[in-house]
Structure formats: C-alpha cells, structure tokens
Amino acid sequence: MITSKLPNVGTTIFTTMSQLAADFGAINLSQGFPDFNGPQGLLDAAARHIAAGHNQYSPMTGLPTLRHQVAAKLVRAYGAAVNPDTEITITPGATEAIFCAIQAVVRSGDEVIVFDPCYDSYAPSVELAGGKCVHVKLDPGNFTIDWQRFSDALTSRTRMVVLNSPHNPSGALITRDDLDQLAVLIGDHDIYVISDEVYEHLIYDGVQHASVLAHAQLYARSFVVSSFGKTYHVTGWKTGYVVAPPALTTEWRKVHQYVNFCGVTPLQWALADFMAEHPEHLDALPAFYQAKRDLFCDLLKGSRFTFTPSPGTYFQLVDYEHIRPDLDDLQMAEWMIREHGVAAIPVSALYQSPEPGQRLLRLCFAKKEETLRQAAEKLCLI
Ligand SMILES: Cc1ncc(COP(=O)(O)O)c(C=O)c1O
C-alpha cells in the first residue's frame, strides 16, 4: 500500500459540490467560474493562432510579446516598472505559480502563514515542500487581518506568508495600511511573500486595488500572482503570470521548468493580441461585475439570507442563521442542492478549524443575468 504524502487531502469541496449540483440538476453557484464566454475577439485570436501553427512549446519564461503586454499593464495599473525578461513569467494558471513559489522557497521544517479561510491549494503545496502551514484566522465579521494575531504567529521558522486580496471567499480587500504593517512586522527577517492577486481587477464601489507591486519594500521579497482566467472570463485556459524580483524569479523558474516548463502557446499568443487591441477590457471589468453583484444582492433582499455586498471577487457570502440554524454549513449546502436546487460552497471547508457558530455560504455571481434571476428566485423561497 502506498503511504500518502497528503494523508489529509480528499476530493476538493468544489468538485464535491459541483458533482452534487449536477446529480440533482441544481443551479451551480458553487465553483468559481463564469457561465458566459470570454470576449469574442479573444476566442477568435486563439482559433487563429492554432490554425496558424502556433502549437509548439513556448519559451520557458512565456512568450515575450505577452510578458511585454503584462509589463505595460502593470505600469498603467500600479505605476510598477518591472522588467518583462527578468521579473515576469507566464504560467499555466495561478495555482502552478503558487505551487512553484512555495517549492522554490520552503524547506523542511519551515513555517508558512496563511489566513483562514483560504484557497485550498496553499496548504497541500506547503506540505509537499516539507513545510508546516500555520493558519491565522481572519476576523470572522469582516475578514480583515488581525496583525496582532499575525505577529503572535511569527517564529524564527516562519519562511513565507500568503496574502490574498481581493479575498476568496469573502471578497475582503487588503489595504495599503495592511501592507505597511506586514512590511514592518517582517522587517529584515528571511521571510518571503506570495501575494495572490488573481481577482485584482474585480473590485467595486470605486476602491483601488492595493497591489504588492506598488509597495517597493514588500515587492522586494514577493511573488505576485495573477490569472488571465479570471480577468478574461476563461478559467479553463489555466493561464496566469507571476511577477517577482530577478533573484526570486530565477529560483522560481528553476522549479517551473521541471513542473510544467511552459504555458499553452496559442493561448499566450491570443492573450497578447487581445491585451494589445483591447486595453479597455480591464477598465470595464469592475463595472461589469459590479452590475452583477448589485443585481444579485438586490434580488437576494427578498430572501431570508443576510449579507453585506461583496467588495471584490465574484463571490458573495450569505448568512443562513435565520433559516436553518440547526444545520452546519455543509449540511445546509447539501440540503439546498437537494431541496431547493441551488449549489453553494460551505465556507467552513476553507478553514483548517472552522469558526464556531459561523453559518456562511459562498455564492458565485459570475453568471448570466438569467442564471442569477433563476437562482435568486429559488433562494428567496428558502
Ligand atoms: C484565490 C485564488 N487563487 C488562485 C486561483 C487559481 O487560479 P488559476 O485557475 O489561474 O490556477 C483561484 C481560483 O479559483 C483562486 O480563487
């Protein structure tokens, strides 16, 4: 019998809920992906590049033309001047970028601080590197970081910190002040940062994203990760990028070249064309998703769920305390699929040890208007 290197890992909650939703024909607001297509120009560009024969390995670092587009975007968005050759690498998804950053830095016995609830790939990646994940809970009310708790969790073995803003599952945003606090607490210690910014363009109500790329002191020790999948409504393309100072990029690439070597070539060409031709896509994204959030929240006002509109991401948390306080969130999510035809993610699944008494579900609003209306109609009947 094989002895598992990941004995605590089973099937992810996203797979479980999506499967259950399919079994019961429920509207799937659980897994985070749009039910609409990416921009036509992007899809056409991919088809064009496949037909043109751009189907062999790309350079290990990613196509230069796409790296240059990303560099130009970072100047526009954050005033960050990074070198596209030595600081930007195209990746087959943000998840691979995160995995490689952890493998590049974390050694046996090192500790990595993550903030719970968090995206489920962080902890297994740390475990595979021989490290130990230290889970610091976010404030259960507004999902902000308690810097005293973080400071208490720091030890001489702390090697890495994983930030995520806008935050999955809550949508909460890290502020510039948070970044300053982190920089002070890390000081000169040999500690690195992964800043998971895959929802960087999905921020609402006119708020600006506080990117680590705009914080010189933190950037000096950071891997900043993003995902074209989220930004261009093509999550199945699994294409992203990582930005890190040259010395960190060199180490990161040593891992990447033996994990995936490169991203998918024709998709990189297509993204480069589309970014060059349609820079306005990024400017329109906040309003595009904010309209969906506002519609969904307006419709949910007729329900017995309580919630605060999400400040970022395409997720909305809802509290079911007034509906079925007798059920834990996994039972509630299963009951909703079976009895009411809507699938959600139980937030406790994203904690190492769930917050006692918390009754939260995560709903994805990256959906067509008709899907949101149908789902809300069902949710209002619960
Ligand atoms: C916080 C967070 N990080 C990373 C990812 C992974 O992005 P990708 O699909 O590009 O690997 C996701 C996807 O859901 C996410 O929510």
mmCIF file of C-alpha atoms and ligand atoms in Angstrom:
data_model
loop_
_atom_site.group_PDB
_atom_site.id
_atom_site.type_symbol
_atom_site.label_atom_id
_atom_site.label_comp_id
_atom_site.label_asym_id
_atom_site.label_seq_id
_atom_site.Cartn_x
_atom_site.Cartn_y
_atom_site.Cartn_z
ATOM 1 C CA MET A 1 0.000 0.000 0.000
ATOM 2 C CA ILE A 2 1.273 3.464 -0.827
ATOM 3 C CA THR A 3 1.750 5.805 2.136
ATOM 4 C CA SER A 4 0.136 9.091 1.164
ATOM 5 C CA LYS A 5 2.242 12.246 1.218
ATOM 6 C CA LEU A 6 -1.020 14.156 1.606
ATOM 7 C CA PRO A 7 -2.996 11.998 4.046
ATOM 8 C CA ASN A 8 -5.425 14.801 4.911
ATOM 9 C CA VAL A 9 -6.339 15.663 1.331
ATOM 10 C CA GLY A 10 -9.512 14.269 -0.203
ATOM 11 C CA THR A 11 -11.684 15.455 -3.065
ATOM 12 C CA THR A 12 -11.951 19.259 -3.017
ATOM 13 C CA ILE A 13 -15.189 20.851 -1.860
ATOM 14 C CA PHE A 14 -15.509 22.454 -5.320
ATOM 15 C CA THR A 15 -15.569 19.071 -7.054
ATOM 16 C CA THR A 16 -17.912 17.616 -4.443
ATOM 17 C CA MET A 17 -20.449 20.436 -4.700
ATOM 18 C CA SER A 18 -20.296 20.676 -8.495
ATOM 19 C CA GLN A 19 -20.880 16.918 -8.741
ATOM 20 C CA LEU A 20 -23.828 17.078 -6.343
ATOM 21 C CA ALA A 21 -25.237 20.047 -8.286
ATOM 22 C CA ALA A 22 -25.009 18.009 -11.499
ATOM 23 C CA ASP A 23 -26.607 14.939 -9.859
ATOM 24 C CA PHE A 24 -29.608 16.967 -8.681
ATOM 25 C CA GLY A 25 -29.800 19.372 -11.640
ATOM 26 C CA ALA A 26 -29.197 22.347 -9.319
ATOM 27 C CA ILE A 27 -28.056 25.806 -10.454
ATOM 28 C CA ASN A 28 -24.352 25.742 -9.736
ATOM 29 C CA LEU A 29 -23.231 28.866 -7.868
ATOM 30 C CA SER A 30 -20.580 26.833 -6.039
ATOM 31 C CA GLN A 31 -17.449 26.611 -8.171
ATOM 32 C CA GLY A 32 -15.974 29.961 -9.215
ATOM 33 C CA PHE A 33 -16.323 30.246 -12.957
ATOM 34 C CA PRO A 34 -18.470 32.252 -15.385
ATOM 35 C CA ASP A 35 -21.364 30.610 -17.236
ATOM 36 C CA PHE A 36 -20.712 33.000 -20.149
ATOM 37 C CA ASN A 37 -17.948 33.038 -22.723
ATOM 38 C CA GLY A 38 -14.788 35.146 -22.889
ATOM 39 C CA PRO A 39 -14.632 38.110 -25.309
ATOM 40 C CA GLN A 40 -15.217 37.050 -28.923
ATOM 41 C CA GLY A 41 -12.004 38.747 -30.093
ATOM 42 C CA LEU A 42 -10.009 36.638 -27.640
ATOM 43 C CA LEU A 43 -11.660 33.394 -28.730
ATOM 44 C CA ASP A 44 -11.116 34.285 -32.405
ATOM 45 C CA ALA A 45 -7.457 35.070 -31.720
ATOM 46 C CA ALA A 46 -6.955 31.642 -30.099
ATOM 47 C CA ALA A 47 -8.535 29.887 -33.078
ATOM 48 C CA ARG A 48 -6.408 31.983 -35.455
ATOM 49 C CA HIS A 49 -3.155 31.139 -33.683
ATOM 50 C CA ILE A 50 -3.951 27.433 -33.511
ATOM 51 C CA ALA A 51 -4.729 27.451 -37.248
ATOM 52 C CA ALA A 52 -1.542 29.435 -37.933
ATOM 53 C CA GLY A 53 0.514 26.663 -36.344
ATOM 54 C CA HIS A 54 1.483 28.269 -33.050
ATOM 55 C CA ASN A 55 1.216 24.904 -31.371
ATOM 56 C CA GLN A 56 4.706 24.043 -30.152
ATOM 57 C CA TYR A 57 6.389 24.791 -26.820
ATOM 58 C CA SER A 58 6.694 28.445 -25.930
ATOM 59 C CA PRO A 59 9.852 29.727 -24.214
ATOM 60 C CA MET A 60 10.028 28.514 -20.616
ATOM 61 C CA THR A 61 9.509 32.102 -19.398
ATOM 62 C CA GLY A 62 6.462 32.674 -21.621
ATOM 63 C CA LEU A 63 6.070 34.469 -24.941
ATOM 64 C CA PRO A 64 7.998 37.763 -24.901
ATOM 65 C CA THR A 65 5.064 39.578 -26.520
ATOM 66 C CA LEU A 66 2.735 38.567 -23.676
ATOM 67 C CA ARG A 67 5.304 39.391 -20.991
ATOM 68 C CA HIS A 68 5.632 42.859 -22.541
ATOM 69 C CA GLN A 69 1.862 43.328 -22.501
ATOM 70 C CA VAL A 70 1.780 42.369 -18.818
ATOM 71 C CA ALA A 71 4.627 44.805 -18.061
ATOM 72 C CA ALA A 72 2.740 47.613 -19.820
ATOM 73 C CA LYS A 73 -0.394 46.779 -17.857
ATOM 74 C CA LEU A 74 1.472 46.865 -14.544
ATOM 75 C CA VAL A 75 2.750 50.361 -15.303
ATOM 76 C CA ARG A 76 -0.771 51.514 -16.178
ATOM 77 C CA ALA A 77 -2.489 49.830 -13.245
ATOM 78 C CA TYR A 78 0.020 50.249 -10.415
ATOM 79 C CA GLY A 79 2.811 52.501 -11.673
ATOM 80 C CA ALA A 80 5.052 49.440 -11.282
ATOM 81 C CA ALA A 81 8.006 49.283 -13.682
ATOM 82 C CA VAL A 82 9.127 45.663 -13.799
ATOM 83 C CA ASN A 83 11.450 44.051 -16.302
ATOM 84 C CA PRO A 84 9.461 41.674 -18.546
ATOM 85 C CA ASP A 85 12.506 39.451 -19.126
ATOM 86 C CA THR A 86 13.776 39.057 -15.586
ATOM 87 C CA GLU A 87 10.698 39.643 -13.431
ATOM 88 C CA ILE A 88 7.639 38.320 -15.307
ATOM 89 C CA THR A 89 6.922 34.684 -16.145
ATOM 90 C CA ILE A 90 3.798 33.307 -17.829
ATOM 91 C CA THR A 91 2.387 30.268 -16.052
ATOM 92 C CA PRO A 92 -0.132 27.523 -16.737
ATOM 93 C CA GLY A 93 -2.513 29.003 -14.157
ATOM 94 C CA ALA A 94 -2.092 30.893 -10.912
ATOM 95 C CA THR A 95 -2.162 27.613 -8.991
ATOM 96 C CA GLU A 96 1.060 26.465 -10.646
ATOM 97 C CA ALA A 97 2.655 29.837 -9.916
ATOM 98 C CA ILE A 98 1.777 29.489 -6.228
ATOM 99 C CA PHE A 99 2.985 25.885 -6.115
ATOM 100 C CA CYS A 100 6.347 26.758 -7.687
ATOM 101 C CA ALA A 101 6.874 29.760 -5.393
ATOM 102 C CA ILE A 102 6.357 27.544 -2.356
ATOM 103 C CA GLN A 103 8.657 24.812 -3.665
ATOM 104 C CA ALA A 104 11.327 27.403 -4.501
ATOM 105 C CA VAL A 105 11.451 28.869 -1.001
ATOM 106 C CA VAL A 106 10.083 26.498 1.644
ATOM 107 C CA ARG A 107 12.399 23.899 3.158
ATOM 108 C CA SER A 108 11.723 21.034 5.523
ATOM 109 C CA GLY A 109 10.545 22.377 8.887
ATOM 110 C CA ASP A 110 9.810 25.906 7.614
ATOM 111 C CA GLU A 111 6.533 27.548 8.569
ATOM 112 C CA VAL A 112 4.188 29.303 6.144
ATOM 113 C CA ILE A 113 1.484 31.618 7.466
ATOM 114 C CA VAL A 114 -1.856 31.539 5.647
ATOM 115 C CA PHE A 115 -5.012 33.414 6.600
ATOM 116 C CA ASP A 116 -8.109 31.256 7.037
ATOM 117 C CA PRO A 117 -10.459 30.847 5.279
ATOM 118 C CA CYS A 118 -8.244 30.445 2.218
ATOM 119 C CA TYR A 119 -7.946 28.980 -1.265
ATOM 120 C CA ASP A 120 -7.412 25.276 -0.874
ATOM 121 C CA SER A 121 -4.155 24.820 -2.816
ATOM 122 C CA TYR A 122 -1.907 26.648 -0.344
ATOM 123 C CA ALA A 123 -1.697 24.079 2.454
ATOM 124 C CA PRO A 124 -1.020 20.943 0.341
ATOM 125 C CA SER A 125 1.680 22.820 -1.596
ATOM 126 C CA VAL A 126 3.399 23.710 1.683
ATOM 127 C CA GLU A 127 3.089 20.139 2.937
ATOM 128 C CA LEU A 128 4.668 18.743 -0.252
ATOM 129 C CA ALA A 129 7.617 21.102 0.284
ATOM 130 C CA GLY A 130 8.079 19.616 3.762
ATOM 131 C CA GLY A 131 6.862 22.780 5.445
ATOM 132 C CA LYS A 132 4.171 23.415 8.000
ATOM 133 C CA CYS A 133 1.173 25.654 7.410
ATOM 134 C CA VAL A 134 0.352 27.997 10.280
ATOM 135 C CA HIS A 135 -3.288 29.040 9.951
ATOM 136 C CA VAL A 136 -4.115 32.508 11.284
ATOM 137 C CA LYS A 137 -7.822 33.269 11.272
ATOM 138 C CA LEU A 138 -9.200 36.407 9.655
ATOM 139 C CA ASP A 139 -11.731 38.449 11.625
ATOM 140 C CA PRO A 140 -14.941 36.371 11.412
ATOM 141 C CA GLY A 141 -17.053 39.504 10.848
ATOM 142 C CA ASN A 142 -15.311 41.410 8.065
ATOM 143 C CA PHE A 143 -12.406 39.070 7.146
ATOM 144 C CA THR A 144 -9.696 41.631 7.830
ATOM 145 C CA ILE A 145 -6.255 40.607 9.101
ATOM 146 C CA ASP A 146 -5.634 40.916 12.834
ATOM 147 C CA TRP A 147 -1.971 41.966 12.800
ATOM 148 C CA GLN A 148 -1.534 41.167 16.476
ATOM 149 C CA ARG A 149 -2.581 37.567 15.772
ATOM 150 C CA PHE A 150 -0.212 37.503 12.831
ATOM 151 C CA SER A 151 2.623 38.873 14.945
ATOM 152 C CA ASP A 152 1.924 36.206 17.588
ATOM 153 C CA ALA A 153 2.195 33.519 14.886
ATOM 154 C CA LEU A 154 5.624 34.683 13.648
ATOM 155 C CA THR A 155 8.536 32.470 14.769
ATOM 156 C CA SER A 156 12.162 32.011 13.809
ATOM 157 C CA ARG A 157 10.965 29.254 11.445
ATOM 158 C CA THR A 158 8.491 31.477 9.533
ATOM 159 C CA ARG A 159 9.674 31.466 5.917
ATOM 160 C CA MET A 160 6.663 32.655 3.963
ATOM 161 C CA VAL A 161 3.333 34.472 4.187
ATOM 162 C CA VAL A 162 0.497 34.018 1.703
ATOM 163 C CA LEU A 163 -1.726 37.056 1.121
ATOM 164 C CA ASN A 164 -4.887 37.006 -0.966
ATOM 165 C CA SER A 165 -6.655 40.203 -1.979
ATOM 166 C CA PRO A 166 -9.387 40.524 -3.168
ATOM 167 C CA HIS A 167 -10.077 37.580 -0.904
ATOM 168 C CA ASN A 168 -11.667 34.282 -1.852
ATOM 169 C CA PRO A 169 -14.210 33.515 -0.345
ATOM 170 C CA SER A 170 -15.172 36.798 1.376
ATOM 171 C CA GLY A 171 -14.267 39.457 -1.212
ATOM 172 C CA ALA A 172 -12.465 41.408 1.540
ATOM 173 C CA LEU A 173 -9.672 43.765 0.478
ATOM 174 C CA ILE A 174 -6.229 44.266 1.944
ATOM 175 C CA THR A 175 -5.401 47.967 2.297
ATOM 176 C CA ARG A 176 -2.158 49.863 1.802
ATOM 177 C CA ASP A 177 -2.047 50.184 5.573
ATOM 178 C CA ASP A 178 -2.145 46.362 5.878
ATOM 179 C CA LEU A 179 0.821 46.111 3.509
ATOM 180 C CA ASP A 180 2.737 48.680 5.570
ATOM 181 C CA GLN A 181 2.036 46.701 8.739
ATOM 182 C CA LEU A 182 3.213 43.475 7.128
ATOM 183 C CA ALA A 183 6.409 45.137 5.878
ATOM 184 C CA VAL A 184 7.176 46.405 9.390
ATOM 185 C CA LEU A 185 6.462 43.050 11.047
ATOM 186 C CA ILE A 186 8.573 41.097 8.552
ATOM 187 C CA GLY A 187 11.370 43.629 8.905
ATOM 188 C CA ASP A 188 14.687 42.190 7.749
ATOM 189 C CA HIS A 189 13.799 38.579 8.514
ATOM 190 C CA ASP A 190 14.337 35.932 5.861
ATOM 191 C CA ILE A 191 10.608 35.794 5.064
ATOM 192 C CA TYR A 192 9.012 35.803 1.603
ATOM 193 C CA VAL A 193 5.516 36.720 0.464
ATOM 194 C CA ILE A 194 3.130 35.229 -2.048
ATOM 195 C CA SER A 195 0.531 37.815 -2.985
ATOM 196 C CA ASP A 196 -2.348 36.004 -4.646
ATOM 197 C CA GLU A 197 -3.991 38.794 -6.638
ATOM 198 C CA VAL A 198 -5.987 36.715 -9.126
ATOM 199 C CA TYR A 199 -9.066 38.917 -8.583
ATOM 200 C CA GLU A 200 -7.044 42.152 -8.901
ATOM 201 C CA HIS A 201 -9.488 43.699 -11.409
ATOM 202 C CA LEU A 202 -12.685 42.619 -9.631
ATOM 203 C CA ILE A 203 -13.032 45.443 -7.110
ATOM 204 C CA TYR A 204 -16.178 47.515 -6.619
ATOM 205 C CA ASP A 205 -17.517 50.844 -5.426
ATOM 206 C CA GLY A 206 -14.580 52.800 -6.862
ATOM 207 C CA VAL A 207 -11.992 51.291 -4.499
ATOM 208 C CA GLN A 208 -8.443 50.865 -5.854
ATOM 209 C CA HIS A 209 -6.591 47.546 -5.510
ATOM 210 C CA ALA A 210 -3.647 47.776 -3.085
ATOM 211 C CA SER A 211 -1.181 45.625 -5.028
ATOM 212 C CA VAL A 212 2.077 44.437 -3.529
ATOM 213 C CA LEU A 213 3.552 45.565 -6.872
ATOM 214 C CA ALA A 214 3.007 49.157 -5.757
ATOM 215 C CA HIS A 215 4.797 48.555 -2.429
ATOM 216 C CA ALA A 216 8.536 48.574 -3.162
ATOM 217 C CA GLN A 217 9.645 47.299 0.234
ATOM 218 C CA LEU A 218 7.308 44.276 0.184
ATOM 219 C CA TYR A 219 7.764 43.587 -3.527
ATOM 220 C CA ALA A 220 11.493 43.078 -2.876
ATOM 221 C CA ARG A 221 10.582 39.758 -1.180
ATOM 222 C CA SER A 222 7.379 38.839 -3.034
ATOM 223 C CA PHE A 223 5.910 36.619 -5.710
ATOM 224 C CA VAL A 224 2.822 38.415 -7.072
ATOM 225 C CA VAL A 225 0.444 36.069 -8.851
ATOM 226 C CA SER A 226 -2.441 36.765 -11.240
ATOM 227 C CA SER A 227 -4.720 34.779 -13.540
ATOM 228 C CA PHE A 228 -5.812 35.612 -17.086
ATOM 229 C CA GLY A 229 -8.554 33.043 -16.485
ATOM 230 C CA LYS A 230 -10.305 35.353 -14.021
ATOM 231 C CA THR A 231 -9.604 38.590 -15.889
ATOM 232 C CA TYR A 232 -10.769 37.387 -19.329
ATOM 233 C CA HIS A 233 -13.599 35.014 -18.276
ATOM 234 C CA VAL A 234 -11.671 31.927 -19.449
ATOM 235 C CA THR A 235 -10.861 29.974 -16.276
ATOM 236 C CA GLY A 236 -10.436 26.767 -18.302
ATOM 237 C CA TRP A 237 -7.480 28.280 -20.126
ATOM 238 C CA LYS A 238 -5.478 27.960 -16.892
ATOM 239 C CA THR A 239 -3.068 30.716 -17.861
ATOM 240 C CA GLY A 240 -1.611 33.247 -15.453
ATOM 241 C CA TYR A 241 1.610 35.002 -14.547
ATOM 242 C CA VAL A 242 3.979 35.560 -11.649
ATOM 243 C CA VAL A 243 5.945 38.747 -11.027
ATOM 244 C CA ALA A 244 8.955 38.660 -8.702
ATOM 245 C CA PRO A 245 12.315 40.456 -8.387
ATOM 246 C CA PRO A 246 15.074 38.922 -10.576
ATOM 247 C CA ALA A 247 16.715 36.775 -7.877
ATOM 248 C CA LEU A 248 13.370 35.300 -6.825
ATOM 249 C CA THR A 249 12.279 34.848 -10.426
ATOM 250 C CA THR A 250 15.478 32.884 -11.130
ATOM 251 C CA GLU A 251 14.725 30.469 -8.287
ATOM 252 C CA TRP A 252 11.038 30.277 -9.206
ATOM 253 C CA ARG A 253 11.906 29.390 -12.817
ATOM 254 C CA LYS A 254 14.214 26.562 -11.687
ATOM 255 C CA VAL A 255 11.144 24.824 -10.252
ATOM 256 C CA HIS A 256 8.735 25.790 -13.020
ATOM 257 C CA GLN A 257 10.919 24.365 -15.774
ATOM 258 C CA TYR A 258 10.535 20.908 -14.222
ATOM 259 C CA VAL A 259 6.875 21.207 -13.251
ATOM 260 C CA ASN A 260 5.285 22.483 -16.468
ATOM 261 C CA PHE A 261 8.175 24.094 -18.360
ATOM 262 C CA CYS A 262 5.785 26.489 -20.128
ATOM 263 C CA GLY A 263 2.209 27.617 -20.555
ATOM 264 C CA VAL A 264 -0.066 26.808 -23.508
ATOM 265 C CA THR A 265 1.404 28.534 -26.572
ATOM 266 C CA PRO A 266 -1.597 29.552 -28.742
ATOM 267 C CA LEU A 267 -3.435 30.888 -25.695
ATOM 268 C CA GLN A 268 -0.463 33.097 -24.863
ATOM 269 C CA TRP A 269 -0.467 34.483 -28.413
ATOM 270 C CA ALA A 270 -4.206 35.132 -28.206
ATOM 271 C CA LEU A 271 -3.934 36.920 -24.859
ATOM 272 C CA ALA A 272 -1.068 39.077 -26.138
ATOM 273 C CA ASP A 273 -3.098 40.136 -29.206
ATOM 274 C CA PHE A 274 -6.201 40.835 -27.162
ATOM 275 C CA MET A 275 -4.377 42.820 -24.487
ATOM 276 C CA ALA A 276 -2.744 44.972 -27.176
ATOM 277 C CA GLU A 277 -6.007 45.552 -29.042
ATOM 278 C CA HIS A 278 -8.373 45.919 -26.071
ATOM 279 C CA PRO A 279 -6.742 47.590 -23.085
ATOM 280 C CA GLU A 280 -10.218 48.949 -22.247
ATOM 281 C CA HIS A 281 -11.314 45.430 -21.233
ATOM 282 C CA LEU A 282 -9.606 45.925 -17.881
ATOM 283 C CA ASP A 283 -11.168 49.348 -17.289
ATOM 284 C CA ALA A 284 -14.643 47.942 -17.909
ATOM 285 C CA LEU A 285 -14.290 44.884 -15.635
ATOM 286 C CA PRO A 286 -15.168 46.442 -12.250
ATOM 287 C CA ALA A 287 -18.430 47.924 -13.601
ATOM 288 C CA PHE A 288 -19.223 44.691 -15.470
ATOM 289 C CA TYR A 289 -19.024 42.566 -12.322
ATOM 290 C CA GLN A 290 -20.380 45.245 -10.001
ATOM 291 C CA ALA A 291 -23.589 45.270 -12.058
ATOM 292 C CA LYS A 292 -23.864 41.503 -11.491
ATOM 293 C CA ARG A 293 -23.161 41.858 -7.774
ATOM 294 C CA ASP A 294 -25.737 44.647 -7.429
ATOM 295 C CA LEU A 295 -28.378 42.736 -9.349
ATOM 296 C CA PHE A 296 -27.799 39.588 -7.304
ATOM 297 C CA CYS A 297 -27.800 41.454 -3.975
ATOM 298 C CA ASP A 298 -30.977 43.350 -4.922
ATOM 299 C CA LEU A 299 -32.699 40.094 -5.758
ATOM 300 C CA LEU A 300 -31.485 38.482 -2.513
ATOM 301 C CA LYS A 301 -33.035 41.275 -0.475
ATOM 302 C CA GLY A 302 -36.253 39.307 -0.888
ATOM 303 C CA SER A 303 -34.694 36.277 0.846
ATOM 304 C CA ARG A 304 -34.116 35.366 4.494
ATOM 305 C CA PHE A 305 -30.334 35.290 3.996
ATOM 306 C CA THR A 306 -28.373 38.176 5.490
ATOM 307 C CA PHE A 307 -25.290 39.636 3.781
ATOM 308 C CA THR A 308 -23.114 42.649 3.116
ATOM 309 C CA PRO A 309 -22.430 43.283 -0.598
ATOM 310 C CA SER A 310 -19.039 41.844 -1.533
ATOM 311 C CA PRO A 311 -16.302 44.484 -2.034
ATOM 312 C CA GLY A 312 -14.376 42.334 -4.524
ATOM 313 C CA THR A 313 -14.053 38.970 -6.377
ATOM 314 C CA TYR A 314 -17.117 37.344 -7.936
ATOM 315 C CA PHE A 315 -18.246 35.760 -4.687
ATOM 316 C CA GLN A 316 -20.999 36.799 -2.307
ATOM 317 C CA LEU A 317 -21.139 35.409 1.225
ATOM 318 C CA VAL A 318 -24.585 34.890 2.735
ATOM 319 C CA ASP A 319 -25.509 34.024 6.338
ATOM 320 C CA TYR A 320 -28.321 31.498 6.850
ATOM 321 C CA GLU A 321 -28.641 31.931 10.635
ATOM 322 C CA HIS A 322 -32.313 32.934 10.282
ATOM 323 C CA ILE A 323 -33.175 29.993 8.031
ATOM 324 C CA ARG A 324 -31.721 26.717 9.329
ATOM 325 C CA PRO A 325 -29.550 27.425 12.392
ATOM 326 C CA ASP A 326 -29.869 23.705 13.195
ATOM 327 C CA LEU A 327 -27.656 22.760 10.201
ATOM 328 C CA ASP A 328 -23.899 23.178 9.841
ATOM 329 C CA ASP A 329 -22.848 24.781 6.569
ATOM 330 C CA LEU A 330 -22.036 21.516 4.776
ATOM 331 C CA GLN A 331 -25.447 20.116 5.716
ATOM 332 C CA MET A 332 -27.048 23.406 4.655
ATOM 333 C CA ALA A 333 -25.286 23.345 1.269
ATOM 334 C CA GLU A 334 -26.347 19.736 0.677
ATOM 335 C CA TRP A 335 -29.926 20.479 1.765
ATOM 336 C CA MET A 336 -30.085 23.492 -0.575
ATOM 337 C CA ILE A 337 -28.967 21.391 -3.526
ATOM 338 C CA ARG A 338 -31.395 18.558 -2.815
ATOM 339 C CA GLU A 339 -34.429 20.569 -1.743
ATOM 340 C CA HIS A 340 -34.029 23.960 -3.385
ATOM 341 C CA GLY A 341 -31.892 23.424 -6.480
ATOM 342 C CA VAL A 342 -29.022 25.857 -5.792
ATOM 343 C CA ALA A 343 -25.401 24.852 -5.100
ATOM 344 C CA ALA A 344 -23.090 26.895 -2.822
ATOM 345 C CA ILE A 345 -19.742 26.388 -1.083
ATOM 346 C CA PRO A 346 -19.796 25.888 2.705
ATOM 347 C CA VAL A 347 -17.199 28.342 3.995
ATOM 348 C CA SER A 348 -16.024 26.029 6.809
ATOM 349 C CA ALA A 349 -14.385 23.854 4.108
ATOM 350 C CA LEU A 350 -11.841 26.636 3.581
ATOM 351 C CA TYR A 351 -10.723 26.655 7.223
ATOM 352 C CA GLN A 352 -8.293 24.333 8.980
ATOM 353 C CA SER A 353 -10.506 24.589 12.061
ATOM 354 C CA PRO A 354 -13.843 26.233 11.293
ATOM 355 C CA GLU A 355 -15.061 29.282 13.179
ATOM 356 C CA PRO A 356 -17.556 28.006 15.791
ATOM 357 C CA GLY A 357 -21.137 29.069 15.109
ATOM 358 C CA GLN A 358 -20.348 30.548 11.697
ATOM 359 C CA ARG A 359 -23.141 29.863 9.184
ATOM 360 C CA LEU A 360 -21.857 31.146 5.862
ATOM 361 C CA LEU A 361 -22.214 30.009 2.276
ATOM 362 C CA ARG A 362 -20.279 31.314 -0.735
ATOM 363 C CA LEU A 363 -22.263 32.022 -3.891
ATOM 364 C CA CYS A 364 -20.596 32.839 -7.226
ATOM 365 C CA PHE A 365 -22.225 35.677 -9.180
ATOM 366 C CA ALA A 366 -20.079 35.338 -12.322
ATOM 367 C CA LYS A 367 -23.235 34.247 -14.111
ATOM 368 C CA LYS A 368 -25.593 35.431 -16.836
ATOM 369 C CA GLU A 369 -28.432 37.659 -15.671
ATOM 370 C CA GLU A 370 -30.967 34.890 -16.315
ATOM 371 C CA THR A 371 -28.964 32.438 -14.163
ATOM 372 C CA LEU A 372 -28.765 34.961 -11.313
ATOM 373 C CA ARG A 373 -32.514 35.635 -11.554
ATOM 374 C CA GLN A 374 -33.388 31.933 -11.563
ATOM 375 C CA ALA A 375 -31.061 31.203 -8.651
ATOM 376 C CA ALA A 376 -32.315 34.179 -6.625
ATOM 377 C CA GLU A 377 -35.919 33.126 -7.189
ATOM 378 C CA LYS A 378 -35.108 29.753 -5.636
ATOM 379 C CA LEU A 379 -33.073 31.306 -2.814
ATOM 380 C CA CYS A 380 -35.983 33.620 -1.953
ATOM 381 C CA LEU A 381 -38.227 30.594 -1.413
ATOM 382 C CA ILE A 382 -35.958 29.017 1.214
HETATM 383 C C1 LIG B 1 -7.662 32.837 -4.570
HETATM 384 C C2 LIG B 1 -7.376 32.033 -5.790
HETATM 385 N N1 LIG B 1 -6.101 31.823 -6.145
HETATM 386 C C3 LIG B 1 -5.782 31.102 -7.228
HETATM 387 C C4 LIG B 1 -6.756 30.549 -8.033
HETATM 388 C C5 LIG B 1 -6.354 29.719 -9.216
HETATM 389 O O1 LIG B 1 -6.289 30.389 -10.427
HETATM 390 P P1 LIG B 1 -5.957 29.545 -11.743
HETATM 391 O O2 LIG B 1 -7.242 28.967 -12.219
HETATM 392 O O3 LIG B 1 -5.393 30.555 -12.694
HETATM 393 O O4 LIG B 1 -4.980 28.495 -11.377
HETATM 394 C C6 LIG B 1 -8.103 30.721 -7.696
HETATM 395 C C7 LIG B 1 -9.160 30.092 -8.494
HETATM 396 O O5 LIG B 1 -10.260 29.897 -8.076
HETATM 397 C C8 LIG B 1 -8.420 31.484 -6.540
HETATM 398 O O6 LIG B 1 -9.690 31.678 -6.172
#
